[in-house]
XYZ file of C-alpha atoms in Angstrom:
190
model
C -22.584 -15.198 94.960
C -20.744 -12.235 93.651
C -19.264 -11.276 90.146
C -16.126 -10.076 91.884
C -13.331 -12.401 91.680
C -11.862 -13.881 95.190
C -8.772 -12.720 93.951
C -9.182 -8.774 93.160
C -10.781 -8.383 96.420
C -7.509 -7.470 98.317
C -6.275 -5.403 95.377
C -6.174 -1.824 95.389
C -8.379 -0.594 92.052
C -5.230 1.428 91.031
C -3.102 -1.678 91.228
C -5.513 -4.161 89.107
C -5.800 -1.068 86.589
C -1.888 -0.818 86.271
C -1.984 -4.751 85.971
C -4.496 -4.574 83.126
C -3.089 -1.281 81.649
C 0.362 -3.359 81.341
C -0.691 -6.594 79.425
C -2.527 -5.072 76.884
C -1.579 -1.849 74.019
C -3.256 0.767 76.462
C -1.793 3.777 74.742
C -2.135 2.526 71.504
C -5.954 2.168 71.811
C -6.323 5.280 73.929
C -4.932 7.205 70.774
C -6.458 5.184 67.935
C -9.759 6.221 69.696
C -8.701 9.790 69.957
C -7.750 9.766 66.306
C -11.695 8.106 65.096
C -13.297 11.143 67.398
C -11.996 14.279 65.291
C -12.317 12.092 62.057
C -15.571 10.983 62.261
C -16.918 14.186 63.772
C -15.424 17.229 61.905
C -17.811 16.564 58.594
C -20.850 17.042 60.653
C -19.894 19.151 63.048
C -20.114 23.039 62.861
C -18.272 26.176 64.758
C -19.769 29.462 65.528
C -17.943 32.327 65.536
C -20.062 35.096 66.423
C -22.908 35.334 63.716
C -20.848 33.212 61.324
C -21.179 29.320 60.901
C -18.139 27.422 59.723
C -19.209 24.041 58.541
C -16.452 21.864 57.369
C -19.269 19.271 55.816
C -17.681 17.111 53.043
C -19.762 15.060 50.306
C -18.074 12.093 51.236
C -19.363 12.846 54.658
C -20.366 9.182 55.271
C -17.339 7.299 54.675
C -15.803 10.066 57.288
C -17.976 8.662 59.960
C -17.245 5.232 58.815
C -13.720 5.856 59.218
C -14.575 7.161 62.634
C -16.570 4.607 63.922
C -13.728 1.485 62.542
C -11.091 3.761 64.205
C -12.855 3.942 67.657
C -13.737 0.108 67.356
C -9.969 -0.361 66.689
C -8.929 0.934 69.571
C -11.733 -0.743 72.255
C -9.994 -3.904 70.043
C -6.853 -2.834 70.582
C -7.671 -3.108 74.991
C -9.832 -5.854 75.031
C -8.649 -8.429 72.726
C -5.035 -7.795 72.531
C -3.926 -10.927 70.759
C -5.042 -9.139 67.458
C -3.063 -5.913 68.267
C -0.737 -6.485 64.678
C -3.917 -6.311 63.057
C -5.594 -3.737 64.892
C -2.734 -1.676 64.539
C -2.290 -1.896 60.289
C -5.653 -1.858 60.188
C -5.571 1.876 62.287
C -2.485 3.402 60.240
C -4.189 2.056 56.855
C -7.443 3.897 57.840
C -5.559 6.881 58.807
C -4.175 7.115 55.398
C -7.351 7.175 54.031
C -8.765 9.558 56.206
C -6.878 12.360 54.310
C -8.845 12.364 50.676
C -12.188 11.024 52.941
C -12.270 12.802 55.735
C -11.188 16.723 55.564
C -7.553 16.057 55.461
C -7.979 13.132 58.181
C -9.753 15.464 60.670
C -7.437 18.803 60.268
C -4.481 16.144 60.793
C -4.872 15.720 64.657
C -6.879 12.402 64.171
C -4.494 11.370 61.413
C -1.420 12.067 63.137
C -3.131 10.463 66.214
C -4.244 7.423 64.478
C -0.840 6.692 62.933
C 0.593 6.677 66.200
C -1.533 4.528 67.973
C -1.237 2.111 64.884
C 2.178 1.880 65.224
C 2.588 1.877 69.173
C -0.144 -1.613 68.456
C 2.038 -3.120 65.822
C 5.205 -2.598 68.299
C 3.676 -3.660 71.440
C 4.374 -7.152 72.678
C 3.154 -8.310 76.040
C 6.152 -8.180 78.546
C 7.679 -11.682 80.750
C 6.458 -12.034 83.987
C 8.951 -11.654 86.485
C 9.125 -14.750 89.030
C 10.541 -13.717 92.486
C 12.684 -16.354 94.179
C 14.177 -16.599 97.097
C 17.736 -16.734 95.314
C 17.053 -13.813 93.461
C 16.596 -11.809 96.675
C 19.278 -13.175 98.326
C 21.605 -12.305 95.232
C 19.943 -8.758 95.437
C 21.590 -8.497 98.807
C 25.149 -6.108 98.570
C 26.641 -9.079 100.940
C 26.153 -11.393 97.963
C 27.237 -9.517 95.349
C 30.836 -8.830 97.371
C 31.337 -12.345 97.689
C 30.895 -14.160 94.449
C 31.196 -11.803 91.213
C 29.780 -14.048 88.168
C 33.007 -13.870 86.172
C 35.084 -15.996 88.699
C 31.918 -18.062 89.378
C 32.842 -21.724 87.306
C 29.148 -22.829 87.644
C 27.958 -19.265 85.889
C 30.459 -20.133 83.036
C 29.227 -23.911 82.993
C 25.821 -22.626 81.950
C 26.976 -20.103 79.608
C 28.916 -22.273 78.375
C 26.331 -25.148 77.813
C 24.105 -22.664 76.064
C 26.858 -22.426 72.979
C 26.661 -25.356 70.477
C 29.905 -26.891 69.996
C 31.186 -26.926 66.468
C 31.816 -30.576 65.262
C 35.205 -31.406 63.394
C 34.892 -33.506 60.291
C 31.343 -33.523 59.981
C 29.901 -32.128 56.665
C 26.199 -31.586 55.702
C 25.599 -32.746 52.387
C 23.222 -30.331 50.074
C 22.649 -30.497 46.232
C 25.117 -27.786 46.177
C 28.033 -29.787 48.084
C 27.693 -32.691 45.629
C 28.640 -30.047 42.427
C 31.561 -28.429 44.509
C 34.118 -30.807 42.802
C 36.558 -30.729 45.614
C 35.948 -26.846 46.459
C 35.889 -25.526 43.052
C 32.804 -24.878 41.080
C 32.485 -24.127 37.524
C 30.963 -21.055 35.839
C 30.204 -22.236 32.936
């Protein structure tokens, strides 16, 4: 018996990727976890330039990394459990923020800037309807079908619009503690 699914077996791999790319906050992950990288690494790393060594090594070093590490984990959140995204994504722009005292001005401002983004692109996202295909919906799709019935003239279009629209009631009044002051309309200031 195989792991595979029955199901994904027909499916292109670019086509199942799109599918899961599109329920979940893909970009907003992708650049959450871009933003932890330059965060967590820039206090340990060091450049060479020639026979000078620029070290940008803070003393809060540590909570850098931690930082880092929350920021990456963020993101893989962000893509595999998607229902938390709203929380994933404060979470990311709150330890962004904090990344600029910790964390060498929140990694020379690329994994700030980066973070904030993909915080807010996961507090925006919201998983899209799935679009039913029915045969009327083709047929409508035809240009035939759309020369002979246009949806204003269409009396069984405007019966459902029109169903959707509460009717306003005459003569019916909702009593509230503040109806039983009104004294006939006019309330007193005093």
């Amino acid at each position: 018996m195989s792991a595979e699914s029955t199901a994904s077996r027909g499916v292109p791999i670019m086509q199942r990727f799109r599918a899961w790319r599109g329920s979940r906050p893909f970009w907003a992950g992708l650049l959450t976890m871009l933003g932890g990288v330059p965060i967590a690494y820039l206090p340990y790393g060091d450049m060479r330039l020639g026979n000078m060594t620029l070290a940008l090594a803070t003393t809060a070093g540590a909570g850098a990394l931690i930082i880092g590490v929350l920021l990456i984990t963020l993101g893989l959140t962000m893509w595999f459990q998607p229902i938390v995204r709203v929380f994933a994504g404060v979470a990311a722009i709150v330890l962004a923020l904090v990344s600029i005292p910790v964390s060498n001005f929140g990694g020379l401002f690329v994994g700030f800037l980066l973070s904030m983004i993909g915080g807010g692109l996961s507090v925006s996202w919201a998983p899209g309807k799935p679009v039913e295909e029915t045969d009327d919906a083709q047929h409508e799709a035809s240009p035939e079908a759309s020369e002979e019935a246009h949806p204003a003239y269409d009396t069984e279009t405007q019966a459902v619009v029109a169903a959707g629209v509460p009717e306003q009631r005459e003569g019916e009044q909702q009593v509230t503690d503040t109806t039983i002051d009104a004294n006939g309309g006019r309330n007193s200031a005093g």
